[in-house]
């Protein structure tokens, strides 16, 4: 059952975001204020900033913003654990206080105005609503090409993934409870959330320029992120290595037959070039295969150790939550007063 005025939580993972955070809270607080006045969300709705071990003044700024905005809350992680783990930590912490949660990055590149559309789709019965980019015209040719290639590769490997969707989405508490049952430590939420099923919706938006600060995802991190996603959710790459092994073996058999036949027929074959090429080719395939197998073994190693994905150092609840608790206690007292006076 979906509430007419759901408690909406907005989870914002932050890593060295002191330059943009003040703008972010203004935009998000304004969105919640408008939706509350429209009667779309509860007055208990809140914003949760998750500090992922920032090295700048992000956490002190979150503490300051909490004192100035009733809806702001904070979660300070004890160490930097990466975007996906920090986001998951925020979702798992906030889900107990909300009917639905929206996850969004702090840089304001995702259009906050479509949060309203997400809530409307939620009220229509969707447990998951994806924010999808309508175009990539603002991206450079290189970024656009690599991103499109990544999504095509993921689809080719048989993974359920939403094209041009990052981590801008709404999830109901029911969907979040099911996500909590996923116990792996190799986290790739873009691929995990579609595995949940449930009724889903999509809202489209135009991605904006970063409001302030610098991107926290340089090329090296993007490559690592893509590799993490592929190897965390699919075993097809390792099957492709097996297939490549059979192909190389078949080619070697053909070459062996060719060599024996040439010698029996008395043909002089130099063989130097083909030998060198074969050695380099087989050596490259072997190194690639060992590296890929090592990647999977490394993931098994992490899974077996079962280390926590994140450790919370401190949580700051929003003032609206405390106010709601105080009001509930006050209403309860009023109900008891006539009884106690008898």
Short mmCIF file of C-alpha atoms in Angstrom, two decimals:
data_model
loop_
_atom_site.label_atom_id
_atom_site.label_comp_id
_atom_site.label_asym_id
_atom_site.label_seq_id
_atom_site.Cartn_x
_atom_site.Cartn_y
_atom_site.Cartn_z
CA UNK A 1 0.00 0.00 0.00
CA UNK A 2 1.37 3.43 -0.94
CA UNK A 3 0.89 6.40 1.33
CA UNK A 4 -0.90 9.48 0.04
CA UNK A 5 1.79 11.61 1.67
CA UNK A 6 4.87 9.40 1.77
CA UNK A 7 7.91 10.28 3.85
CA UNK A 8 10.54 10.92 1.19
CA UNK A 9 14.22 10.70 1.97
CA UNK A 10 16.89 12.03 -0.40
CA UNK A 11 20.26 10.30 0.02
CA UNK A 12 23.32 12.22 -1.19
CA UNK A 13 26.78 10.54 -1.05
CA UNK A 14 29.53 13.14 -0.68
CA UNK A 15 33.29 12.99 -1.20
CA UNK A 16 35.16 16.29 -1.05
CA UNK A 17 32.06 18.29 -2.02
CA UNK A 18 32.52 21.42 0.11
CA UNK A 19 32.37 23.70 -2.94
CA UNK A 20 28.92 22.58 -4.08
CA UNK A 21 27.19 21.41 -0.90
CA UNK A 22 25.57 24.74 -0.01
CA UNK A 23 23.99 24.95 -3.46
CA UNK A 24 22.89 21.32 -3.28
CA UNK A 25 21.03 21.70 0.01
CA UNK A 26 19.24 24.84 -1.22
CA UNK A 27 18.02 23.05 -4.36
CA UNK A 28 16.92 19.88 -2.58
CA UNK A 29 15.28 21.70 0.34
CA UNK A 30 13.36 23.87 -2.14
CA UNK A 31 12.14 20.77 -4.02
CA UNK A 32 10.93 19.14 -0.79
CA UNK A 33 9.27 22.37 0.32
CA UNK A 34 7.31 22.66 -2.95
CA UNK A 35 6.22 19.01 -2.86
CA UNK A 36 5.16 19.32 0.77
CA UNK A 37 3.00 22.35 -0.06
CA UNK A 38 1.44 20.40 -2.94
CA UNK A 39 0.61 17.57 -0.55
CA UNK A 40 2.81 15.10 -2.45
CA UNK A 41 5.13 14.23 0.45
CA UNK A 42 5.02 14.27 4.24
CA UNK A 43 6.38 17.12 6.34
CA UNK A 44 8.75 14.52 7.85
CA UNK A 45 10.64 14.17 4.54
CA UNK A 46 14.37 14.72 4.86
CA UNK A 47 17.78 14.93 3.15
CA UNK A 48 20.61 12.63 4.23
CA UNK A 49 24.16 13.66 3.33
CA UNK A 50 26.62 10.75 3.57
CA UNK A 51 30.21 11.84 4.09
CA UNK A 52 32.45 9.22 2.50
CA UNK A 53 35.68 9.97 4.34
CA UNK A 54 36.17 13.39 2.73
CA UNK A 55 39.52 15.10 3.21
CA UNK A 56 38.14 18.62 2.99
CA UNK A 57 35.52 20.43 5.09
CA UNK A 58 32.53 18.41 3.82
CA UNK A 59 31.56 16.94 7.20
CA UNK A 60 31.87 20.20 9.22
CA UNK A 61 29.77 21.83 6.50
CA UNK A 62 27.12 19.10 6.82
CA UNK A 63 27.02 19.71 10.58
CA UNK A 64 26.56 23.42 9.94
CA UNK A 65 23.82 22.85 7.35
CA UNK A 66 21.98 20.58 9.77
CA UNK A 67 21.76 23.47 12.21
CA UNK A 68 20.29 25.75 9.54
CA UNK A 69 17.90 23.40 7.76
CA UNK A 70 15.29 21.30 9.57
CA UNK A 71 15.23 18.63 6.88
CA UNK A 72 18.99 18.01 6.78
CA UNK A 73 20.57 14.98 8.41
CA UNK A 74 24.09 13.59 8.19
CA UNK A 75 25.91 10.28 8.20
CA UNK A 76 29.66 10.32 8.71
CA UNK A 77 31.48 7.16 7.64
CA UNK A 78 34.64 6.25 9.52
CA UNK A 79 36.68 5.90 6.30
CA UNK A 80 36.45 6.34 2.55
CA UNK A 81 34.71 3.25 1.17
CA UNK A 82 33.84 4.36 -2.35
CA UNK A 83 30.72 5.81 -3.95
CA UNK A 84 28.70 2.58 -4.19
CA UNK A 85 29.32 1.47 -0.61
CA UNK A 86 28.67 4.97 0.74
CA UNK A 87 25.41 5.17 -1.21
CA UNK A 88 24.34 1.75 0.03
CA UNK A 89 25.17 2.78 3.61
CA UNK A 90 22.99 5.86 3.25
CA UNK A 91 20.10 3.88 1.79
CA UNK A 92 20.21 1.21 4.48
CA UNK A 93 20.39 3.85 7.23
CA UNK A 94 17.60 6.04 5.86
CA UNK A 95 15.12 3.34 4.79
CA UNK A 96 13.89 2.77 8.34
CA UNK A 97 12.72 6.40 8.51
CA UNK A 98 11.13 6.76 5.05
CA UNK A 99 8.50 5.26 2.76
CA UNK A 100 10.69 5.84 -0.29
CA UNK A 101 14.19 7.12 -1.00
CA UNK A 102 15.76 9.02 -3.88
CA UNK A 103 19.51 8.71 -4.44
CA UNK A 104 21.31 11.55 -6.19
CA UNK A 105 24.88 12.85 -6.46
CA UNK A 106 25.86 16.12 -4.83
CA UNK A 107 27.12 17.83 -8.00
CA UNK A 108 23.60 18.87 -9.20
CA UNK A 109 24.17 17.42 -12.68
CA UNK A 110 21.03 15.34 -12.23
CA UNK A 111 17.98 17.59 -12.58
CA UNK A 112 16.39 17.75 -9.11
CA UNK A 113 13.06 18.88 -10.58
CA UNK A 114 12.26 15.36 -11.80
CA UNK A 115 12.16 14.12 -8.20
CA UNK A 116 8.55 15.28 -8.28
CA UNK A 117 7.90 13.06 -11.31
CA UNK A 118 9.52 10.14 -9.50
CA UNK A 119 7.21 10.60 -6.52
CA UNK A 120 4.19 10.72 -8.83
CA UNK A 121 5.25 7.43 -10.42
CA UNK A 122 5.73 5.99 -6.93
CA UNK A 123 2.21 7.03 -5.96
CA UNK A 124 0.98 5.28 -9.11
CA UNK A 125 2.43 2.02 -7.78
CA UNK A 126 6.06 1.89 -8.95
CA UNK A 127 8.54 0.50 -6.44
CA UNK A 128 11.54 1.64 -8.48
CA UNK A 129 11.73 4.72 -10.69
CA UNK A 130 14.86 5.26 -12.80
CA UNK A 131 16.17 8.67 -13.76
CA UNK A 132 17.40 8.31 -17.34
CA UNK A 133 19.32 10.84 -19.40
CA UNK A 134 17.38 11.93 -22.48
CA UNK A 135 20.59 12.64 -24.43
CA UNK A 136 24.37 12.87 -24.13
CA UNK A 137 24.90 15.96 -26.25
CA UNK A 138 26.76 17.72 -23.40
CA UNK A 139 29.37 14.94 -23.21
CA UNK A 140 32.62 14.93 -25.14
CA UNK A 141 32.90 12.52 -28.07
CA UNK A 142 35.20 10.26 -26.06
CA UNK A 143 32.96 10.09 -23.00
CA UNK A 144 29.82 9.59 -25.08
CA UNK A 145 31.43 6.81 -27.12
CA UNK A 146 32.89 4.96 -24.13
CA UNK A 147 29.64 5.24 -22.16
CA UNK A 148 27.54 3.88 -25.03
CA UNK A 149 30.07 1.08 -25.57
CA UNK A 150 29.90 0.20 -21.88
CA UNK A 151 26.10 -0.14 -21.88
CA UNK A 152 26.19 -2.21 -25.09
CA UNK A 153 28.85 -4.46 -23.59
CA UNK A 154 26.81 -4.97 -20.42
CA UNK A 155 23.75 -5.84 -22.48
CA UNK A 156 25.84 -8.19 -24.61
CA UNK A 157 26.95 -10.01 -21.46
CA UNK A 158 23.32 -10.59 -20.57
CA UNK A 159 23.11 -8.14 -17.68
CA UNK A 160 19.92 -6.29 -16.77
CA UNK A 161 20.92 -2.65 -16.95
CA UNK A 162 19.06 0.53 -17.82
CA UNK A 163 20.73 2.52 -20.60
CA UNK A 164 21.95 6.01 -19.67
CA UNK A 165 20.98 5.51 -16.04
CA UNK A 166 23.50 6.16 -13.28
CA UNK A 167 22.46 6.15 -9.62
CA UNK A 168 19.64 8.68 -9.82
CA UNK A 169 16.59 6.65 -8.83
CA UNK A 170 13.68 6.30 -6.41
CA UNK A 171 13.16 3.08 -4.44
CA UNK A 172 10.30 2.12 -2.15
CA UNK A 173 10.94 0.71 1.30
CA UNK A 174 9.82 -2.70 0.05
CA UNK A 175 12.45 -2.63 -2.72
CA UNK A 176 15.10 -1.45 -0.26
CA UNK A 177 14.26 -4.27 2.16
CA UNK A 178 14.82 -6.76 -0.65
CA UNK A 179 18.06 -5.03 -1.67
CA UNK A 180 19.26 -5.46 1.93
CA UNK A 181 19.07 -9.22 1.41
CA UNK A 182 21.85 -9.03 -1.20
CA UNK A 183 24.87 -9.95 0.89
CA UNK A 184 27.75 -9.62 -1.58
CA UNK A 185 30.55 -7.16 -0.90
CA UNK A 186 31.30 -6.41 -4.56
CA UNK A 187 28.68 -3.71 -5.03
CA UNK A 188 27.41 -2.44 -8.40
CA UNK A 189 24.00 -0.94 -7.72
CA UNK A 190 23.19 -0.12 -11.35
CA UNK A 191 23.17 -3.84 -12.06
CA UNK A 192 21.80 -5.05 -8.73
CA UNK A 193 18.66 -2.90 -8.56
CA UNK A 194 17.17 -4.25 -11.84
CA UNK A 195 17.52 -7.77 -10.40
CA UNK A 196 14.90 -6.94 -7.77
CA UNK A 197 12.02 -6.98 -10.21
CA UNK A 198 8.93 -5.12 -8.91
CA UNK A 199 7.02 -2.58 -10.94
CA UNK A 200 9.36 0.04 -12.37
CA UNK A 201 9.03 3.41 -14.05
CA UNK A 202 11.31 5.77 -15.95
CA UNK A 203 11.57 9.56 -15.96
CA UNK A 204 13.75 11.37 -18.49
CA UNK A 205 15.82 14.47 -17.87
CA UNK A 206 18.56 16.56 -19.43
CA UNK A 207 21.86 16.23 -17.58
CA UNK A 208 23.28 19.59 -16.49
CA UNK A 209 26.78 20.95 -16.03
CA UNK A 210 28.41 20.39 -12.67
CA UNK A 211 27.42 23.27 -10.36
CA UNK A 212 30.84 23.60 -8.69
CA UNK A 213 33.97 21.64 -7.88
CA UNK A 214 35.62 18.92 -9.93
CA UNK A 215 34.48 15.50 -11.05
CA UNK A 216 35.41 12.68 -8.66
CA UNK A 217 35.41 10.17 -11.54
CA UNK A 218 38.53 10.54 -13.71
CA UNK A 219 39.19 8.08 -16.54
CA UNK A 220 41.04 5.59 -14.32
CA UNK A 221 38.13 5.38 -11.86
CA UNK A 222 35.63 5.05 -14.68
CA UNK A 223 37.55 2.09 -16.13
CA UNK A 224 37.78 0.44 -12.70
CA UNK A 225 34.07 1.06 -12.15
CA UNK A 226 33.18 -0.54 -15.48
CA UNK A 227 35.40 -3.55 -14.76
CA UNK A 228 33.84 -3.89 -11.31
CA UNK A 229 30.36 -3.87 -12.78
CA UNK A 230 31.14 -6.46 -15.45
CA UNK A 231 32.93 -8.94 -13.18
CA UNK A 232 30.55 -8.48 -10.23
CA UNK A 233 27.44 -9.48 -12.13
CA UNK A 234 28.48 -11.81 -14.94
CA UNK A 235 30.63 -14.92 -15.45
CA UNK A 236 30.48 -14.58 -19.24
CA UNK A 237 33.96 -13.00 -19.52
CA UNK A 238 35.53 -16.10 -17.98
CA UNK A 239 33.47 -18.28 -20.31
CA UNK A 240 34.76 -16.20 -23.21
CA UNK A 241 38.31 -16.99 -22.07
CA UNK A 242 37.43 -20.69 -22.16
CA UNK A 243 36.02 -20.26 -25.67
CA UNK A 244 39.16 -18.40 -26.74
CA UNK A 245 41.24 -21.27 -25.35
CA UNK A 246 39.34 -23.76 -27.53
CA UNK A 247 39.81 -21.52 -30.59
CA UNK A 248 43.56 -21.18 -30.02
CA UNK A 249 43.81 -24.93 -29.46
CA UNK A 250 41.94 -25.61 -32.71
CA UNK A 251 44.17 -23.21 -34.63
CA UNK A 252 47.27 -24.87 -33.17
CA UNK A 253 46.03 -28.28 -34.34
CA UNK A 254 45.46 -26.93 -37.85
CA UNK A 255 48.94 -25.36 -37.88
CA UNK A 256 50.49 -28.61 -36.64
CA UNK A 257 48.81 -30.58 -39.45
CA UNK A 258 49.96 -27.97 -41.94
CA UNK A 259 53.56 -28.18 -40.68
CA UNK A 260 53.68 -31.98 -40.80
CA UNK A 261 52.16 -32.04 -44.27
CA UNK A 262 54.66 -29.45 -45.53
CA UNK A 263 57.59 -31.50 -44.24
CA UNK A 264 56.30 -34.75 -45.75
CA UNK A 265 55.87 -33.02 -49.12
CA UNK A 266 59.40 -31.71 -48.95
CA UNK A 267 58.49 -28.05 -49.00
CA UNK A 268 60.97 -25.68 -47.41
CA UNK A 269 59.18 -23.48 -44.89
CA UNK A 270 61.11 -20.77 -43.07
CA UNK A 271 58.49 -20.46 -40.29
CA UNK A 272 60.26 -17.71 -38.39
CA UNK A 273 57.56 -15.03 -38.78
CA UNK A 274 54.68 -17.39 -38.07
CA UNK A 275 56.47 -18.75 -35.01
CA UNK A 276 57.07 -15.29 -33.53
CA UNK A 277 53.49 -14.16 -34.22
CA UNK A 278 52.11 -17.35 -32.69
CA UNK A 279 54.24 -16.95 -29.56
CA UNK A 280 53.14 -13.35 -29.04
CA UNK A 281 49.50 -14.20 -29.69
CA UNK A 282 49.36 -17.20 -27.39
CA UNK A 283 51.36 -15.36 -24.73
CA UNK A 284 48.96 -12.42 -24.86
CA UNK A 285 45.92 -14.68 -24.56
CA UNK A 286 47.49 -16.47 -21.61
CA UNK A 287 48.30 -13.24 -19.76
CA UNK A 288 44.80 -11.89 -20.40
CA UNK A 289 43.27 -15.15 -19.20
CA UNK A 290 45.36 -15.26 -16.03
CA UNK A 291 44.53 -11.61 -15.29
CA UNK A 292 40.80 -12.17 -15.75
CA UNK A 293 40.82 -15.30 -13.63
CA UNK A 294 42.79 -13.37 -11.00
CA UNK A 295 40.09 -10.68 -10.99
CA UNK A 296 37.44 -13.26 -10.15
CA UNK A 297 39.65 -14.92 -7.53
CA UNK A 298 40.18 -11.51 -5.94
CA UNK A 299 36.42 -11.03 -5.72
CA UNK A 300 36.02 -14.47 -4.13
CA UNK A 301 38.72 -13.48 -1.63
CA UNK A 302 36.79 -10.33 -0.69
CA UNK A 303 33.50 -12.20 -0.44
CA UNK A 304 34.96 -14.90 1.83
CA UNK A 305 36.43 -12.36 4.26
CA UNK A 306 32.95 -10.80 4.77
CA UNK A 307 34.31 -7.44 5.87
CA UNK A 308 31.72 -4.72 6.53
CA UNK A 309 31.01 -2.49 3.55
CA UNK A 310 31.05 0.65 5.69
CA UNK A 311 31.39 1.73 9.32
CA UNK A 312 29.28 4.61 10.63
CA UNK A 313 31.16 6.98 12.89
CA UNK A 314 28.28 9.38 13.60
CA UNK A 315 24.68 9.97 12.56
CA UNK A 316 22.86 13.29 12.81
CA UNK A 317 19.05 12.90 12.63
CA UNK A 318 17.04 15.71 11.01
CA UNK A 319 15.12 18.17 13.16
CA UNK A 320 11.85 17.28 11.41
CA UNK A 321 12.12 13.72 12.70
CA UNK A 322 12.66 14.85 16.28
CA UNK A 323 9.80 17.33 15.90
CA UNK A 324 7.49 14.55 14.69
CA UNK A 325 8.45 12.36 17.66
CA UNK A 326 7.83 15.24 20.09
CA UNK A 327 4.45 15.97 18.50
CA UNK A 328 3.47 12.29 18.74
CA UNK A 329 4.42 12.24 22.42
CA UNK A 330 2.47 15.45 23.01
CA UNK A 331 -0.64 14.00 21.30
CA UNK A 332 -0.31 10.85 23.38
CA UNK A 333 -0.12 12.94 26.58
CA UNK A 334 -3.26 14.85 25.61
CA UNK A 335 -5.06 11.56 25.14
CA UNK A 336 -3.93 10.35 28.57
CA UNK A 337 -4.69 13.58 30.49
CA UNK A 338 -8.50 13.05 30.67
CA UNK A 339 -7.93 9.49 31.78
CA UNK A 340 -5.38 10.44 34.44
CA UNK A 341 -7.70 13.18 35.81
CA UNK A 342 -10.43 10.63 36.63
#
